[in-house]
mmCIF file of C-alpha atoms in Angstrom:
data_model
loop_
_atom_site.group_PDB
_atom_site.id
_atom_site.type_symbol
_atom_site.label_atom_id
_atom_site.label_comp_id
_atom_site.label_asym_id
_atom_site.label_seq_id
_atom_site.Cartn_x
_atom_site.Cartn_y
_atom_site.Cartn_z
ATOM 1 C CA UNK A 45 -38.758 115.622 19.608
ATOM 2 C CA UNK A 46 -41.161 116.105 17.480
ATOM 3 C CA UNK A 47 -44.886 114.540 17.927
ATOM 4 C CA UNK A 48 -46.641 113.625 14.789
ATOM 5 C CA UNK A 49 -50.991 114.255 14.397
ATOM 6 C CA UNK A 50 -50.863 109.798 14.600
ATOM 7 C CA UNK A 51 -51.224 110.003 18.238
ATOM 8 C CA UNK A 52 -53.933 112.856 17.958
ATOM 9 C CA UNK A 53 -55.713 111.262 14.936
ATOM 10 C CA UNK A 54 -55.898 107.591 17.151
ATOM 11 C CA UNK A 55 -57.044 109.507 19.961
ATOM 12 C CA UNK A 56 -60.379 110.781 18.698
ATOM 13 C CA UNK A 57 -60.629 107.457 16.867
ATOM 14 C CA UNK A 58 -60.568 105.970 20.365
ATOM 15 C CA UNK A 59 -62.831 108.522 21.235
ATOM 16 C CA UNK A 60 -65.509 108.115 19.126
ATOM 17 C CA UNK A 61 -65.004 104.245 19.335
ATOM 18 C CA UNK A 62 -65.992 105.275 23.613
ATOM 19 C CA UNK A 63 -68.842 106.392 22.553
ATOM 20 C CA UNK A 64 -70.097 104.841 19.780
ATOM 21 C CA UNK A 65 -70.156 101.299 20.999
ATOM 22 C CA UNK A 66 -71.895 101.634 24.760
ATOM 23 C CA UNK A 67 -74.784 104.157 22.557
ATOM 24 C CA UNK A 68 -74.969 100.504 20.499
ATOM 25 C CA UNK A 69 -75.522 98.156 23.502
ATOM 26 C CA UNK A 70 -78.206 100.765 24.899
ATOM 27 C CA UNK A 71 -80.658 101.129 21.459
ATOM 28 C CA UNK A 72 -79.763 97.873 19.843
ATOM 29 C CA UNK A 73 -80.057 99.454 16.621
ATOM 30 C CA UNK A 74 -81.769 95.453 15.310
ATOM 31 C CA UNK A 75 -84.816 96.045 17.310
ATOM 32 C CA UNK A 76 -88.209 95.352 15.634
ATOM 33 C CA UNK A 77 -91.742 95.797 16.774
ATOM 34 C CA UNK A 78 -94.627 94.388 16.006
ATOM 35 C CA UNK A 79 -97.462 96.889 14.554
ATOM 36 C CA UNK A 80 -99.622 94.266 13.775
ATOM 37 C CA UNK A 81 -100.400 93.110 17.565
ATOM 38 C CA UNK A 82 -100.770 96.241 20.138
ATOM 39 C CA UNK A 83 -101.152 95.939 23.679
ATOM 40 C CA UNK A 84 -103.140 97.438 25.778
ATOM 41 C CA UNK A 85 -102.043 97.427 29.689
ATOM 42 C CA UNK A 86 -103.829 99.651 32.673
ATOM 43 C CA UNK A 87 -102.796 99.173 36.282
ATOM 44 C CA UNK A 88 -101.565 102.071 39.144
ATOM 45 C CA UNK A 89 -98.597 102.910 39.253
ATOM 46 C CA UNK A 90 -95.893 101.310 41.315
ATOM 47 C CA UNK A 91 -93.286 103.587 41.116
ATOM 48 C CA UNK A 92 -92.185 106.319 38.753
ATOM 49 C CA UNK A 93 -88.130 106.595 37.359
ATOM 50 C CA UNK A 94 -88.367 110.418 35.672
ATOM 51 C CA UNK A 95 -85.140 110.689 34.607
ATOM 52 C CA UNK A 96 -83.767 111.841 30.761
ATOM 53 C CA UNK A 97 -83.400 110.027 28.462
ATOM 54 C CA UNK A 98 -85.978 107.315 29.296
ATOM 55 C CA UNK A 99 -88.244 107.249 31.857
ATOM 56 C CA UNK A 100 -89.518 104.132 33.505
ATOM 57 C CA UNK A 101 -92.763 103.289 35.536
ATOM 58 C CA UNK A 102 -93.439 100.493 36.936
ATOM 59 C CA UNK A 103 -97.566 99.181 36.968
ATOM 60 C CA UNK A 104 -98.763 97.111 38.957
ATOM 61 C CA UNK A 105 -101.329 95.151 36.190
ATOM 62 C CA UNK A 106 -104.374 93.488 37.664
ATOM 63 C CA UNK A 107 -105.932 89.635 37.092
ATOM 64 C CA UNK A 108 -107.924 89.838 34.268
ATOM 65 C CA UNK A 109 -107.355 92.780 32.043
ATOM 66 C CA UNK A 110 -109.989 93.275 28.830
ATOM 67 C CA UNK A 111 -109.703 95.610 26.370
ATOM 68 C CA UNK A 112 -112.528 98.499 27.459
ATOM 69 C CA UNK A 113 -115.482 99.339 25.021
ATOM 70 C CA UNK A 114 -115.597 102.893 25.938
ATOM 71 C CA UNK A 115 -111.523 104.231 27.085
ATOM 72 C CA UNK A 116 -109.821 107.874 26.267
ATOM 73 C CA UNK A 117 -106.506 106.024 25.303
ATOM 74 C CA UNK A 118 -108.350 104.084 22.826
ATOM 75 C CA UNK A 119 -110.866 107.031 21.176
ATOM 76 C CA UNK A 120 -106.953 108.913 20.707
ATOM 77 C CA UNK A 121 -105.521 105.492 19.231
ATOM 78 C CA UNK A 122 -108.142 105.450 16.687
ATOM 79 C CA UNK A 123 -107.789 109.481 15.391
ATOM 80 C CA UNK A 124 -103.896 108.533 15.364
ATOM 81 C CA UNK A 125 -103.321 104.918 14.393
ATOM 82 C CA UNK A 126 -106.398 103.953 12.340
ATOM 83 C CA UNK A 127 -109.230 101.261 13.395
ATOM 84 C CA UNK A 128 -107.499 98.720 11.997
ATOM 85 C CA UNK A 129 -104.822 98.456 14.123
ATOM 86 C CA UNK A 130 -107.800 99.038 16.735
ATOM 87 C CA UNK A 131 -109.061 96.278 15.769
ATOM 88 C CA UNK A 132 -106.412 94.007 16.789
ATOM 89 C CA UNK A 133 -105.189 95.290 19.817
ATOM 90 C CA UNK A 134 -104.806 92.291 23.086
ATOM 91 C CA UNK A 135 -104.878 92.740 26.377
ATOM 92 C CA UNK A 136 -101.797 91.987 28.516
ATOM 93 C CA UNK A 137 -102.084 88.663 29.495
ATOM 94 C CA UNK A 138 -99.605 88.395 32.575
ATOM 95 C CA UNK A 139 -101.195 90.194 35.507
ATOM 96 C CA UNK A 140 -98.404 91.717 38.018
ATOM 97 C CA UNK A 141 -95.772 94.160 38.157
ATOM 98 C CA UNK A 142 -94.290 95.885 34.750
ATOM 99 C CA UNK A 143 -92.131 97.943 33.815
ATOM 100 C CA UNK A 144 -92.444 100.425 30.931
ATOM 101 C CA UNK A 145 -89.763 102.363 29.375
ATOM 102 C CA UNK A 146 -90.543 105.600 27.747
ATOM 103 C CA UNK A 147 -88.972 106.947 24.648
ATOM 104 C CA UNK A 148 -86.951 110.294 25.118
ATOM 105 C CA UNK A 149 -89.925 112.704 23.673
ATOM 106 C CA UNK A 150 -92.319 111.218 25.992
ATOM 107 C CA UNK A 151 -89.928 111.642 28.694
ATOM 108 C CA UNK A 152 -89.704 115.011 28.368
ATOM 109 C CA UNK A 153 -93.336 115.108 28.251
ATOM 110 C CA UNK A 154 -94.254 113.312 30.904
ATOM 111 C CA UNK A 155 -91.461 115.317 32.738
ATOM 112 C CA UNK A 156 -92.630 118.845 31.960
ATOM 113 C CA UNK A 157 -96.443 117.980 31.777
ATOM 114 C CA UNK A 158 -97.953 115.847 33.924
ATOM 115 C CA UNK A 159 -95.803 113.921 36.272
ATOM 116 C CA UNK A 160 -97.515 110.082 37.371
ATOM 117 C CA UNK A 161 -96.669 109.339 40.743
ATOM 118 C CA UNK A 162 -97.121 106.097 42.801
ATOM 119 C CA UNK A 163 -101.150 105.353 42.715
ATOM 120 C CA UNK A 164 -101.931 107.362 39.638
ATOM 121 C CA UNK A 165 -103.930 104.728 37.021
ATOM 122 C CA UNK A 166 -102.860 104.575 33.675
ATOM 123 C CA UNK A 167 -103.222 102.801 30.608
ATOM 124 C CA UNK A 168 -101.141 102.021 27.585
ATOM 125 C CA UNK A 169 -101.011 100.926 24.515
ATOM 126 C CA UNK A 170 -97.460 99.884 23.158
ATOM 127 C CA UNK A 171 -96.109 97.221 20.523
ATOM 128 C CA UNK A 172 -94.242 94.541 21.514
ATOM 129 C CA UNK A 173 -90.242 94.269 20.654
ATOM 130 C CA UNK A 174 -89.416 90.714 18.758
ATOM 131 C CA UNK A 175 -86.310 89.436 19.202
ATOM 132 C CA UNK A 176 -84.309 86.889 17.041
ATOM 133 C CA UNK A 177 -86.056 83.862 18.042
ATOM 134 C CA UNK A 178 -89.742 85.659 17.424
ATOM 135 C CA UNK A 179 -90.086 85.948 21.598
ATOM 136 C CA UNK A 180 -91.823 89.312 22.536
ATOM 137 C CA UNK A 181 -90.309 91.758 24.939
ATOM 138 C CA UNK A 182 -89.682 95.426 25.767
ATOM 139 C CA UNK A 183 -92.692 97.266 25.151
ATOM 140 C CA UNK A 184 -92.460 100.168 23.064
ATOM 141 C CA UNK A 185 -95.475 102.204 23.968
ATOM 142 C CA UNK A 186 -97.134 104.981 21.334
ATOM 143 C CA UNK A 187 -99.632 106.600 23.430
ATOM 144 C CA UNK A 188 -99.627 106.765 27.592
ATOM 145 C CA UNK A 189 -102.710 107.916 28.757
ATOM 146 C CA UNK A 190 -102.988 109.062 32.862
ATOM 147 C CA UNK A 191 -105.817 109.449 34.456
ATOM 148 C CA UNK A 192 -106.894 112.720 36.833
ATOM 149 C CA UNK A 193 -109.637 113.528 38.999
ATOM 150 C CA UNK A 194 -110.178 116.216 36.753
ATOM 151 C CA UNK A 195 -109.795 114.142 33.637
ATOM 152 C CA UNK A 196 -107.633 112.470 31.600
ATOM 153 C CA UNK A 197 -104.194 113.181 29.725
ATOM 154 C CA UNK A 198 -103.051 111.812 27.101
ATOM 155 C CA UNK A 199 -99.232 111.717 26.039
ATOM 156 C CA UNK A 200 -97.952 110.012 22.725
ATOM 157 C CA UNK A 201 -95.174 108.788 20.574
ATOM 158 C CA UNK A 202 -94.477 110.539 17.529
ATOM 159 C CA UNK A 203 -95.244 107.432 14.703
ATOM 160 C CA UNK A 204 -92.640 106.070 13.169
ATOM 161 C CA UNK A 205 -92.232 102.672 11.310
ATOM 162 C CA UNK A 206 -92.681 99.995 13.240
ATOM 163 C CA UNK A 207 -92.012 96.393 12.202
ATOM 164 C CA UNK A 208 -95.187 94.982 9.951
ATOM 165 C CA UNK A 209 -94.180 91.499 10.103
ATOM 166 C CA UNK A 210 -95.279 88.389 11.137
ATOM 167 C CA UNK A 211 -94.875 87.065 14.559
#
């Protein structure tokens, strides 16, 4: 009995589908982030799960958070993204635990250069993901600063195109 090429081709197609569908579900290829409204948040690290492809850092944000007038992370943001966006920077308004998911590039930087630990103070600038209904969701971190006893380590994500539309 001779077996044709069809089973092999069908196997390859099935394998490709099984790999692509989870990737699409994980990454959500349709995400848009509002670059007109950058968000500032700061707080103490509660937990840092450092694993590829995305590190997850849980931060406790205090009530009444304000954007500081003098900050190393803000100075770095000003140089990398321009003062026009800095003028629109608004503080995170919900106190409590916030989960920050880092992009793979930032995850590598955090794992290899400076691992945040519980109790460390961090400052973050991020863009908020816009949902189909205009609601805000997941944060895309563009700058992360970890305060260390001997100074501040600033880790950045590469610049990319973000949604610049209205809210």
